[in-house]
Amino acid sequence: MEEHTQDRREIAFLHSGEFPRGDSDDSEDHQPNESSEEHRHESSIKEVDFFSAKSQPYDDIGHVRTTTTIVGSSGFNDDLVMVNSCHGTSSDDGDDKTKTKTQIIRLKLELARLHEENYKLKHLLDEISESYNNLQRRVLLVRQTQVEGLHKQHEDIPQAGSSQALEDMNNEIAATTLKRRSPDDVDDRDMHQGRSPKTPRLDQNKSNNPDEQQNPHDQLPFRKARVSVRARSDATSVNDGCQWRKYGQKMAKGNPCPRAYYRCTMAVGCPVRKQVQRCAEDTTILTTTYEGNHNHPLPPSATAMAATTSAAAAMLLSGSTTSNLHQTLSSPSATSSSSFYNNFPYTSTIATLSASAPFPTITLDLTNPPRPLQPPPQFLSQYGPAAFLPNANQIRSINNNNNPQLLLPNLLGPQALPRDMVDSVRAAIAMDPNFTAALAAAISNIIGGGNNDNNNNDIINDNKVDAKSGGSSNGDSPQLPQSCTTFSTN
DNA sequence: CGGTTTTGACCTGCGC
DNA sequence: GCGCAGGTCAAAACCG
């Protein structure tokens, strides 16, 4: 019953021509026509036009254009082509039928060509993502090395000056980062070296393992820095696009709600873990703490959160190397990592660093009231809708002792990823039939009942993966107000 | 049957 | 050294 209603909405939506379009190669179809027809539909299109700022869903006479095939392999889109092709051709004239058939054939060929192109682009995206992650890792490892050097320097030569407090804080973080080593770090290394996790650990700095000596950076993962995400949710955990397996649960002191422990199961030996716990003061708030970097490619829906947490962790660690985060993050001549910062999606304008927490922790607070905004098409095209959290307008780290705040520049700078990358990401997202379905459902929901407070929940439930099925516990989404995580492709 | 969740036991680090 | 708390392990239960 519910599904039928949903289907009708989708069909109505498709007929309406308001389905967002991707950039087609047929540029002649994109006439820069600012017709009043379009403005009439603008209010309902604007918030879902993920791919193109120059979408022109209508032709000169108001018919749906037959080239509105933005996505890939599902029958859904074939139907779209068929529907559109038939729309407005009610004549019984045989010539028209022949023309229509020819047009259909041509469009199918074009669709096949686009599928092939999307396939290539998806592969390209995978390669880019992998090299991008590797590069990111390297840059951050270099910074980690700098932390070590500065820390030693700091021990030898106590610093003075007006920024003493900040330097002390940063160095304390660095010291904590380098000194502490959680037990799972052993696990990570042990997993890589085939050693039993139970093997007693000797002094890591004096390891006899040549691999460790040759690759000290490998022993400095970013497990130390943690990134917490606070979001309102009735679900047991947030849907961040990754697959997690629960491996423990504990009652934490001072909180009646148990803390659940998850580890990433998307790849064997992935060191990433997360803790999920409800806030004691407000049980509707779910705090998810991420630790570590993924050692495997991530699906587009997971990239946003992973990039954000990695960037936040990196910011934390890089902040320990220098008090000048402004310079680090905003310098146009900085390394690629700054580009990374400039593009990470959950960014905000304020961050505070804590030296008091056992682990340096940065918290992304998504529980604050949303600000009205329109996602810039450039941004959406870079990260996809799943990456866009309208309420992620604050990054706040745990600040137990009134540490000074470091003002960061707006990290959503104008710098964009290379155009090729943007197009690749766009193609990959558009190719994903799950995304198509989720998008269609979401749009149908918007059209069908924009004032329904449960809209997001409905979408969330549609995407919810039974924790018991398929072996994944990633299915629950937070109730992020207006959160586009509801467009998750999972 | 394979994978996940549950849950008590165990390990480790830290403060006193 | 002891106790506490956080984190992890692993066997049993559970589920599709």
Short mmCIF file of C-alpha atoms (C1' of nucleotides) in Angstrom, two decimals:
data_model
loop_
_atom_site.label_atom_id
_atom_site.label_comp_id
_atom_site.label_asym_id
_atom_site.label_seq_id
_atom_site.Cartn_x
_atom_site.Cartn_y
_atom_site.Cartn_z
CA MET A 1 0.00 0.00 0.00
CA GLU A 2 2.66 2.38 1.06
CA GLU A 3 4.85 1.29 -1.79
CA HIS A 4 2.15 1.91 -4.31
CA THR A 5 1.66 5.39 -3.04
CA GLN A 6 5.36 5.91 -3.30
CA ASP A 7 5.38 4.58 -6.82
CA ARG A 8 2.63 6.90 -7.85
CA ARG A 9 4.58 9.78 -6.44
CA GLU A 10 7.62 8.78 -8.37
CA ILE A 11 5.70 8.39 -11.57
CA ALA A 12 4.02 11.72 -11.08
CA PHE A 13 7.38 13.17 -10.37
CA LEU A 14 8.89 11.73 -13.48
CA HIS A 15 6.07 13.09 -15.56
CA SER A 16 6.51 16.44 -13.98
CA GLY A 17 9.96 16.66 -15.46
CA GLU A 18 11.40 17.77 -12.19
CA PHE A 19 13.85 14.97 -11.92
CA PRO A 20 17.30 16.41 -11.58
CA ARG A 21 19.52 15.93 -14.50
CA GLY A 22 23.14 15.30 -14.84
CA ASP A 23 25.30 16.94 -17.37
CA SER A 24 24.86 15.36 -20.67
CA ASP A 25 27.37 15.35 -23.39
CA ASP A 26 24.75 16.75 -25.67
CA SER A 27 25.43 20.26 -24.75
CA GLU A 28 23.06 21.55 -27.38
CA ASP A 29 20.25 20.28 -25.25
CA HIS A 30 21.18 22.65 -22.51
CA GLN A 31 19.83 25.83 -23.78
CA PRO A 32 20.41 28.70 -21.43
CA ASN A 33 16.78 29.38 -21.30
CA GLU A 34 15.53 31.22 -18.27
CA SER A 35 11.92 30.69 -19.13
CA SER A 36 9.11 31.53 -16.82
CA GLU A 37 8.12 27.91 -17.09
CA GLU A 38 11.20 26.98 -15.24
CA HIS A 39 10.73 29.57 -12.57
CA ARG A 40 7.29 28.18 -11.95
CA HIS A 41 8.90 24.92 -10.87
CA GLU A 42 11.90 26.44 -9.28
CA SER A 43 10.75 26.16 -5.72
CA SER A 44 10.35 22.45 -5.92
CA ILE A 45 13.42 21.78 -7.97
CA LYS A 46 15.97 23.87 -6.27
CA GLU A 47 16.69 21.73 -3.27
CA VAL A 48 17.13 18.52 -5.19
CA ASP A 49 19.08 19.71 -8.14
CA PHE A 50 22.20 17.90 -7.08
CA PHE A 51 24.03 17.62 -10.30
CA SER A 52 23.54 20.59 -12.42
CA ALA A 53 23.01 24.23 -11.94
CA LYS A 54 21.95 24.56 -15.52
CA SER A 55 19.25 21.99 -15.63
CA GLN A 56 16.65 22.68 -18.21
CA PRO A 57 13.96 20.10 -17.74
CA TYR A 58 11.69 21.61 -20.34
CA ASP A 59 11.98 22.31 -23.97
CA ASP A 60 10.50 25.26 -25.73
CA ILE A 61 6.99 23.98 -25.56
CA GLY A 62 7.08 22.75 -22.08
CA HIS A 63 7.55 19.07 -22.81
CA VAL A 64 9.87 16.97 -20.88
CA ARG A 65 13.06 16.62 -22.77
CA THR A 66 13.84 13.14 -23.84
CA THR A 67 17.44 13.37 -22.78
CA THR A 68 16.74 13.47 -19.09
CA THR A 69 18.61 10.25 -18.53
CA ILE A 70 20.93 11.00 -15.75
CA VAL A 71 21.55 7.58 -14.46
CA GLY A 72 22.52 4.18 -15.19
CA SER A 73 21.61 0.68 -15.28
CA SER A 74 18.28 0.32 -13.63
CA GLY A 75 15.09 -0.23 -15.48
CA PHE A 76 13.91 2.83 -13.74
CA ASN A 77 15.75 5.00 -16.13
CA ASP A 78 14.80 3.09 -19.18
CA ASP A 79 11.25 3.67 -18.19
CA LEU A 80 12.02 7.26 -17.80
CA VAL A 81 13.22 7.43 -21.34
CA MET A 82 10.17 5.67 -22.59
CA VAL A 83 7.80 7.84 -20.66
CA ASN A 84 9.46 10.97 -21.78
CA SER A 85 9.60 9.86 -25.34
CA CYS A 86 5.91 9.23 -25.46
CA HIS A 87 4.99 12.34 -23.66
CA GLY A 88 3.42 14.90 -25.91
CA THR A 89 3.23 12.66 -28.98
CA SER A 90 -0.37 11.69 -29.00
CA SER A 91 -0.70 11.76 -32.75
CA ASP A 92 -1.66 8.52 -34.49
CA ASP A 93 0.29 9.44 -37.52
CA GLY A 94 2.43 6.53 -38.71
CA ASP A 95 5.34 8.77 -39.54
CA ASP A 96 5.31 10.05 -36.03
CA LYS A 97 5.36 6.52 -34.70
CA THR A 98 8.28 5.66 -36.89
CA LYS A 99 10.07 8.77 -35.80
CA THR A 100 9.32 7.97 -32.20
CA LYS A 101 10.66 4.46 -32.57
CA THR A 102 13.76 5.75 -34.26
CA GLN A 103 14.16 8.23 -31.52
CA ILE A 104 13.78 5.54 -28.90
CA ILE A 105 16.40 3.41 -30.57
CA ARG A 106 18.71 6.37 -30.79
CA LEU A 107 18.16 7.19 -27.17
CA LYS A 108 18.79 3.63 -26.13
CA LEU A 109 22.04 3.67 -28.00
CA GLU A 110 22.88 6.90 -26.35
CA LEU A 111 21.96 5.41 -23.01
CA ALA A 112 24.20 2.44 -23.63
CA ARG A 113 27.01 4.77 -24.54
CA LEU A 114 26.44 6.75 -21.36
CA HIS A 115 26.41 3.59 -19.33
CA GLU A 116 29.75 2.65 -20.76
CA GLU A 117 31.07 6.08 -20.07
CA ASN A 118 29.76 5.99 -16.53
CA TYR A 119 31.41 2.66 -16.03
CA LYS A 120 34.74 4.04 -17.12
CA LEU A 121 34.31 7.09 -14.97
CA LYS A 122 33.46 4.99 -11.98
CA HIS A 123 36.68 3.09 -12.37
CA LEU A 124 38.48 6.35 -12.74
CA LEU A 125 36.86 7.57 -9.57
CA ASP A 126 38.01 4.50 -7.70
CA GLU A 127 41.55 5.07 -8.81
CA ILE A 128 41.42 8.71 -7.91
CA SER A 129 39.92 7.96 -4.54
CA GLU A 130 42.61 5.45 -3.78
CA SER A 131 45.44 7.72 -4.76
CA TYR A 132 43.75 10.55 -2.99
CA ASN A 133 43.54 8.59 0.23
CA ASN A 134 47.13 7.50 -0.10
CA LEU A 135 48.26 11.04 -0.65
CA GLN A 136 46.22 12.23 2.26
CA ARG A 137 47.73 9.58 4.46
CA ARG A 138 51.22 10.52 3.40
CA VAL A 139 50.71 14.19 4.05
CA LEU A 140 49.34 13.53 7.45
CA LEU A 141 52.13 11.15 8.26
CA VAL A 142 54.62 13.82 7.37
CA ARG A 143 52.87 16.13 9.75
CA GLN A 144 52.93 13.46 12.40
CA THR A 145 56.66 13.29 11.95
CA GLN A 146 56.84 17.00 12.39
CA VAL A 147 54.90 16.65 15.61
CA GLU A 148 57.50 14.28 16.86
CA GLY A 149 60.30 16.61 15.96
CA LEU A 150 58.65 19.62 17.48
CA HIS A 151 57.83 17.74 20.58
CA LYS A 152 61.45 16.78 21.11
CA GLN A 153 62.43 20.34 20.42
CA HIS A 154 59.91 21.49 22.94
CA GLU A 155 61.36 19.27 25.60
CA ASP A 156 64.84 20.65 25.01
CA ILE A 157 63.95 24.29 24.66
CA PRO A 158 60.97 25.51 26.65
CA GLN A 159 59.13 28.09 24.66
CA ALA A 160 58.01 31.44 25.80
CA GLY A 161 55.89 34.18 24.43
CA SER A 162 52.35 35.28 24.11
CA SER A 163 51.28 32.06 22.46
CA GLN A 164 52.74 29.99 25.21
CA ALA A 165 49.40 28.63 26.36
CA LEU A 166 48.43 27.59 22.90
CA GLU A 167 51.78 26.01 22.27
CA ASP A 168 51.59 24.17 25.53
CA MET A 169 48.21 22.88 24.65
CA ASN A 170 49.32 21.78 21.24
CA ASN A 171 52.40 20.12 22.53
CA GLU A 172 50.44 18.40 25.17
CA ILE A 173 48.20 17.00 22.52
CA ALA A 174 51.21 15.94 20.54
CA ALA A 175 52.75 14.35 23.56
CA THR A 176 49.55 12.56 24.39
CA THR A 177 49.22 11.48 20.83
CA LEU A 178 52.67 10.06 20.68
CA LYS A 179 52.84 8.65 24.14
CA ARG A 180 49.57 6.86 24.34
CA ARG A 181 48.99 3.80 22.40
CA SER A 182 45.68 2.08 22.70
CA PRO A 183 45.57 -1.69 22.89
CA ASP A 184 43.93 -1.91 19.48
CA ASP A 185 46.98 -0.37 17.94
CA VAL A 186 48.62 -3.59 18.86
CA ASP A 187 45.78 -5.38 17.25
CA ASP A 188 46.22 -3.41 14.09
CA ARG A 189 49.87 -4.13 13.85
CA ASP A 190 49.38 -7.66 14.92
CA MET A 191 46.80 -8.14 12.28
CA HIS A 192 49.20 -6.92 9.68
CA GLN A 193 52.04 -9.01 10.96
CA GLY A 194 50.09 -12.15 11.66
CA ARG A 195 50.85 -12.02 15.33
CA SER A 196 48.48 -12.94 18.01
CA PRO A 197 46.86 -9.91 19.56
CA LYS A 198 47.54 -11.46 22.88
CA THR A 199 51.27 -11.40 22.31
CA PRO A 200 52.88 -9.35 25.04
CA ARG A 201 54.02 -6.05 23.76
CA LEU A 202 57.54 -4.93 24.33
CA ASP A 203 58.86 -1.45 23.95
CA GLN A 204 57.55 -0.35 20.60
CA ASN A 205 60.28 2.19 20.13
CA LYS A 206 62.89 -0.48 20.39
CA SER A 207 61.29 -2.99 18.17
CA ASN A 208 63.57 -5.43 16.48
CA ASN A 209 61.24 -5.82 13.61
CA PRO A 210 62.98 -4.29 10.60
CA ASP A 211 59.69 -3.43 9.04
CA GLU A 212 58.81 -1.32 11.98
CA GLN A 213 62.12 0.40 11.89
CA GLN A 214 61.91 1.04 8.24
CA ASN A 215 58.39 2.21 8.38
CA PRO A 216 57.92 4.03 11.58
CA HIS A 217 55.11 5.99 10.03
CA ASP A 218 53.14 2.86 9.68
CA GLN A 219 53.18 2.61 13.39
CA LEU A 220 51.72 6.03 13.77
CA PRO A 221 48.21 5.64 12.62
CA PHE A 222 45.65 8.25 13.47
CA ARG A 223 44.03 6.11 16.04
CA LYS A 224 44.96 8.60 18.70
CA ALA A 225 42.88 11.41 17.45
CA ARG A 226 39.19 10.84 17.75
CA VAL A 227 36.31 12.49 16.07
CA SER A 228 32.94 12.51 17.69
CA VAL A 229 29.76 13.20 15.85
CA ARG A 230 26.74 14.25 17.83
CA ALA A 231 23.43 13.84 16.12
CA ARG A 232 19.87 13.38 17.12
CA SER A 233 18.69 9.91 16.41
CA ASP A 234 16.31 7.33 17.70
CA ALA A 235 18.24 4.65 15.90
CA THR A 236 20.95 2.62 17.50
CA SER A 237 23.69 4.05 15.35
CA VAL A 238 24.22 6.49 12.54
CA ASN A 239 24.35 5.47 8.94
CA ASP A 240 27.72 6.70 7.80
CA GLY A 241 27.98 4.50 4.75
CA CYS A 242 30.37 1.99 6.23
CA GLN A 243 29.72 -1.50 7.45
CA TRP A 244 30.31 -2.09 11.11
CA ARG A 245 30.34 -5.06 13.35
CA LYS A 246 29.58 -4.71 16.99
CA TYR A 247 32.20 -6.31 19.14
CA GLY A 248 31.37 -5.11 22.57
CA GLN A 249 29.16 -3.13 24.83
CA LYS A 250 29.91 -1.52 28.10
CA MET A 251 28.19 0.51 30.70
CA ALA A 252 30.13 3.70 30.96
CA LYS A 253 30.43 5.47 34.24
CA GLY A 254 28.10 8.39 34.63
CA ASN A 255 25.86 7.36 31.80
CA PRO A 256 22.93 4.99 32.15
CA CYS A 257 23.09 4.28 28.45
CA PRO A 258 25.49 1.56 27.38
CA ARG A 259 28.34 2.30 25.03
CA ALA A 260 28.59 0.09 21.99
CA TYR A 261 31.82 -0.72 20.22
CA TYR A 262 31.98 -1.29 16.50
CA ARG A 263 34.75 -2.07 14.08
CA CYS A 264 34.75 -1.54 10.36
CA THR A 265 34.11 -4.73 8.40
CA MET A 266 34.43 -3.33 4.92
CA ALA A 267 37.95 -4.68 4.69
CA VAL A 268 39.91 -7.24 6.61
CA GLY A 269 42.11 -5.53 9.12
CA CYS A 270 40.60 -2.11 8.76
CA PRO A 271 41.66 -0.32 11.92
CA VAL A 272 38.71 2.01 12.10
CA ARG A 273 36.51 1.64 15.11
CA LYS A 274 33.68 3.60 16.47
CA GLN A 275 31.86 3.96 19.72
CA VAL A 276 28.21 4.78 19.92
CA GLN A 277 26.61 6.11 23.02
CA ARG A 278 23.60 8.15 23.87
CA CYS A 279 23.98 11.37 25.71
CA ALA A 280 23.07 11.05 29.35
CA GLU A 281 21.49 14.48 29.46
CA ASP A 282 19.53 14.10 26.25
CA THR A 283 18.95 10.55 25.17
CA THR A 284 17.84 11.66 21.75
CA ILE A 285 21.40 12.68 21.04
CA LEU A 286 23.62 9.95 19.76
CA THR A 287 27.36 10.41 20.04
CA THR A 288 29.42 8.44 17.57
CA THR A 289 33.15 8.52 18.08
CA TYR A 290 35.38 7.46 15.21
CA GLU A 291 38.94 6.38 15.58
CA GLY A 292 41.40 5.54 12.86
CA ASN A 293 41.61 5.76 9.12
CA HIS A 294 40.14 3.31 6.68
CA ASN A 295 42.68 1.25 4.79
CA HIS A 296 40.37 0.56 1.89
CA PRO A 297 38.36 2.45 -0.70
CA LEU A 298 35.10 3.78 0.53
CA PRO A 299 31.77 3.94 -1.21
CA PRO A 300 30.67 7.45 -2.13
CA SER A 301 28.15 7.48 0.67
CA ALA A 302 30.85 6.74 3.20
CA THR A 303 33.44 9.07 1.78
CA ALA A 304 31.83 12.15 3.20
CA MET A 305 31.84 11.04 6.78
CA ALA A 306 35.20 9.37 6.50
CA ALA A 307 36.71 12.42 4.90
CA THR A 308 35.24 14.61 7.56
CA THR A 309 36.41 12.52 10.46
CA SER A 310 39.80 12.07 8.90
CA ALA A 311 40.09 15.74 8.24
CA ALA A 312 38.99 16.59 11.73
CA ALA A 313 41.49 14.16 13.15
CA ALA A 314 44.12 15.52 10.85
CA MET A 315 43.27 19.01 11.91
CA LEU A 316 43.67 17.95 15.48
CA LEU A 317 47.03 16.39 14.84
CA SER A 318 48.29 19.04 12.51
CA GLY A 319 47.11 21.62 15.00
CA SER A 320 49.50 20.09 17.42
CA THR A 321 52.35 20.85 15.13
CA THR A 322 51.65 24.49 14.84
CA SER A 323 49.48 27.04 16.43
CA ASN A 324 48.81 28.62 13.13
CA LEU A 325 45.94 26.58 11.91
CA HIS A 326 44.80 29.47 9.88
CA GLN A 327 47.90 29.36 7.85
CA THR A 328 47.92 25.64 7.64
CA LEU A 329 44.42 25.39 6.39
CA SER A 330 44.03 28.44 4.29
CA SER A 331 47.32 28.98 2.61
CA PRO A 332 46.86 28.71 -1.10
CA SER A 333 50.37 27.44 -1.40
CA ALA A 334 49.90 24.72 1.10
CA THR A 335 50.11 21.10 0.27
CA SER A 336 47.33 19.01 -1.04
CA SER A 337 46.12 18.45 2.42
CA SER A 338 44.93 22.00 2.57
CA SER A 339 42.90 21.36 -0.47
CA PHE A 340 41.55 18.46 1.38
CA TYR A 341 40.62 20.61 4.29
CA ASN A 342 39.12 23.15 2.06
CA ASN A 343 36.87 20.56 0.61
CA PHE A 344 35.85 18.43 3.49
CA PRO A 345 32.17 18.54 3.75
CA TYR A 346 31.14 18.76 7.37
CA THR A 347 33.14 21.82 7.97
CA SER A 348 32.41 24.68 10.18
CA THR A 349 33.86 27.93 11.26
CA ILE A 350 34.91 27.22 14.80
CA ALA A 351 37.02 24.49 16.31
CA THR A 352 38.42 24.12 19.75
CA LEU A 353 41.11 21.75 20.76
CA SER A 354 41.24 19.95 24.00
CA ALA A 355 44.32 18.85 25.81
CA SER A 356 42.45 17.49 28.76
CA ALA A 357 40.76 14.56 27.13
CA PRO A 358 42.58 11.24 27.31
CA PHE A 359 42.57 11.28 23.53
CA PRO A 360 42.58 14.45 21.53
CA THR A 361 39.01 14.60 20.45
CA ILE A 362 37.11 16.83 18.15
CA THR A 363 33.37 16.85 18.14
CA LEU A 364 31.15 17.64 15.22
CA ASP A 365 27.92 18.81 16.69
CA LEU A 366 25.04 18.17 14.36
CA THR A 367 22.37 18.73 16.93
CA ASN A 368 22.07 22.46 16.64
CA PRO A 369 19.11 24.03 14.87
CA PRO A 370 19.53 24.08 11.12
CA ARG A 371 20.27 27.23 9.26
CA PRO A 372 18.34 27.85 6.11
CA LEU A 373 20.61 27.36 3.21
CA GLN A 374 20.83 26.27 -0.32
CA PRO A 375 23.62 23.86 -1.05
CA PRO A 376 25.86 25.28 -3.70
CA PRO A 377 25.71 23.08 -6.77
CA GLN A 378 29.46 23.02 -6.86
CA PHE A 379 29.53 21.56 -3.41
CA LEU A 380 26.92 19.00 -4.16
CA SER A 381 28.62 18.03 -7.31
CA GLN A 382 31.82 17.51 -5.38
CA TYR A 383 30.51 15.36 -2.61
CA GLY A 384 27.07 14.29 -3.56
CA PRO A 385 24.04 14.85 -1.43
CA ALA A 386 25.08 12.30 1.11
CA ALA A 387 27.97 14.49 2.00
CA PHE A 388 25.84 17.46 2.75
CA LEU A 389 24.72 18.00 6.27
CA PRO A 390 23.05 21.36 6.60
CA ASN A 391 23.36 21.25 10.34
CA ALA A 392 26.97 20.45 10.38
CA ASN A 393 27.72 24.05 10.89
CA GLN A 394 29.77 23.67 13.94
CA ILE A 395 32.80 21.70 14.80
CA ARG A 396 33.32 21.70 18.48
CA SER A 397 35.89 19.82 20.32
CA ILE A 398 35.64 18.71 23.86
CA ASN A 399 36.63 21.66 25.90
CA ASN A 400 36.64 20.74 29.51
CA ASN A 401 38.89 23.41 30.80
CA ASN A 402 38.19 26.50 28.77
CA ASN A 403 41.03 26.12 26.41
CA PRO A 404 41.49 28.91 23.96
CA GLN A 405 39.57 28.61 20.78
CA LEU A 406 41.17 28.52 17.41
CA LEU A 407 39.19 30.22 14.75
CA LEU A 408 39.35 28.41 11.49
CA PRO A 409 38.58 29.84 8.14
CA ASN A 410 35.51 28.73 6.37
CA LEU A 411 36.75 25.50 5.02
CA LEU A 412 34.21 25.40 2.26
CA GLY A 413 36.43 27.59 0.25
CA PRO A 414 35.99 28.37 -3.38
CA GLN A 415 38.75 25.98 -4.27
CA ALA A 416 37.25 23.10 -6.09
CA LEU A 417 38.46 19.69 -6.89
CA PRO A 418 39.64 19.23 -10.42
CA ARG A 419 36.84 19.33 -12.89
CA ASP A 420 37.61 15.80 -13.96
CA MET A 421 37.20 14.59 -10.44
CA VAL A 422 33.95 16.43 -10.05
CA ASP A 423 32.62 14.85 -13.19
CA SER A 424 33.82 11.44 -12.11
CA VAL A 425 32.16 11.72 -8.75
CA ARG A 426 29.04 12.97 -10.38
CA ALA A 427 29.00 10.08 -12.81
CA ALA A 428 29.68 7.55 -10.12
CA ILE A 429 26.89 8.82 -7.96
CA ALA A 430 24.52 9.07 -10.86
CA MET A 431 25.36 5.55 -11.90
CA ASP A 432 24.44 4.07 -8.58
CA PRO A 433 20.92 2.70 -8.90
CA ASN A 434 20.56 2.71 -5.14
CA PHE A 435 21.21 6.37 -5.14
CA THR A 436 18.68 6.80 -7.88
CA ALA A 437 16.06 4.97 -5.90
CA ALA A 438 16.86 6.83 -2.73
CA LEU A 439 16.85 10.10 -4.56
CA ALA A 440 13.57 9.37 -6.24
CA ALA A 441 12.06 8.31 -2.94
CA ALA A 442 13.34 11.40 -1.25
CA ILE A 443 12.07 13.68 -3.97
CA SER A 444 8.75 11.90 -4.05
CA ASN A 445 8.55 12.42 -0.36
CA ILE A 446 9.26 16.08 -0.73
CA ILE A 447 6.65 16.47 -3.39
CA GLY A 448 4.15 14.21 -1.72
CA GLY A 449 4.21 15.80 1.70
CA GLY A 450 6.67 18.53 2.27
CA ASN A 451 5.21 19.44 5.61
CA ASN A 452 5.31 16.01 6.99
CA ASP A 453 7.54 16.03 9.97
CA ASN A 454 8.28 12.38 9.47
CA ASN A 455 9.62 12.80 6.03
CA ASN A 456 13.15 12.16 6.97
CA ASN A 457 12.18 9.27 9.11
CA ASP A 458 10.32 7.69 6.27
CA ILE A 459 13.32 7.95 4.07
CA ILE A 460 15.53 6.72 6.80
CA ASN A 461 13.32 3.74 7.29
CA ASP A 462 13.32 3.05 3.61
CA ASN A 463 17.03 2.91 3.65
CA LYS A 464 17.31 1.18 6.91
CA VAL A 465 19.15 -2.07 6.77
CA ASP A 466 18.14 -4.61 9.26
CA ALA A 467 21.07 -5.02 11.53
CA LYS A 468 20.49 -8.71 11.47
CA SER A 469 20.41 -9.05 7.75
CA GLY A 470 23.29 -9.00 5.44
CA GLY A 471 25.66 -8.79 8.28
CA SER A 472 25.75 -5.08 8.41
CA SER A 473 24.94 -2.78 11.20
CA ASN A 474 25.14 0.34 9.20
CA GLY A 475 21.52 0.76 8.55
CA ASP A 476 20.35 3.27 11.05
CA SER A 477 20.39 6.87 10.26
CA PRO A 478 20.33 9.69 12.66
CA GLN A 479 17.43 12.02 12.67
CA LEU A 480 19.43 14.87 11.44
CA PRO A 481 17.10 17.70 10.73
CA GLN A 482 17.02 18.18 7.00
CA SER A 483 19.93 15.93 6.81
CA CYS A 484 20.76 14.76 3.39
CA THR A 485 22.26 11.65 4.86
CA THR A 486 18.83 10.36 4.10
CA PHE A 487 20.07 10.13 0.55
CA SER A 488 22.62 7.59 1.53
CA THR A 489 23.20 5.13 -1.22
CA ASN A 490 23.38 2.25 1.16
"C1'" DC B 1 25.34 -22.36 7.67
"C1'" DG B 2 27.62 -18.15 7.86
"C1'" DG B 3 27.61 -13.86 9.82
"C1'" DT B 4 26.24 -10.77 13.62
"C1'" DT B 5 24.94 -9.69 18.32
"C1'" DT B 6 25.12 -10.49 23.16
"C1'" DT B 7 27.45 -10.71 27.33
"C1'" DG B 8 30.52 -12.18 30.91
"C1'" DA B 9 35.39 -12.55 31.43
"C1'" DC B 10 39.70 -10.73 30.77
"C1'" DC B 11 43.37 -7.25 29.91
"C1'" DT B 12 45.38 -2.80 30.47
"C1'" DG B 13 46.21 1.78 32.13
"C1'" DC B 14 45.65 5.05 35.62
"C1'" DG B 15 44.94 7.13 40.11
"C1'" DC B 16 45.28 6.66 44.91
"C1'" DG C 1 49.48 -3.02 45.35
"C1'" DC C 2 44.74 -2.36 44.78
"C1'" DG C 3 40.57 -0.91 42.77
"C1'" DC C 4 38.28 1.23 39.09
"C1'" DA C 5 37.05 2.13 34.42
"C1'" DG C 6 37.65 1.64 29.56
"C1'" DG C 7 38.35 -1.44 26.01
"C1'" DT C 8 38.55 -6.07 23.90
"C1'" DC C 9 37.92 -11.02 23.47
"C1'" DA C 10 35.39 -15.03 22.55
"C1'" DA C 11 31.83 -18.44 23.28
"C1'" DA C 12 27.03 -18.83 22.98
"C1'" DA C 13 22.85 -17.21 21.13
"C1'" DC C 14 20.50 -15.38 17.44
"C1'" DC C 15 18.93 -14.55 12.70
"C1'" DG C 16 17.86 -14.93 7.75
#
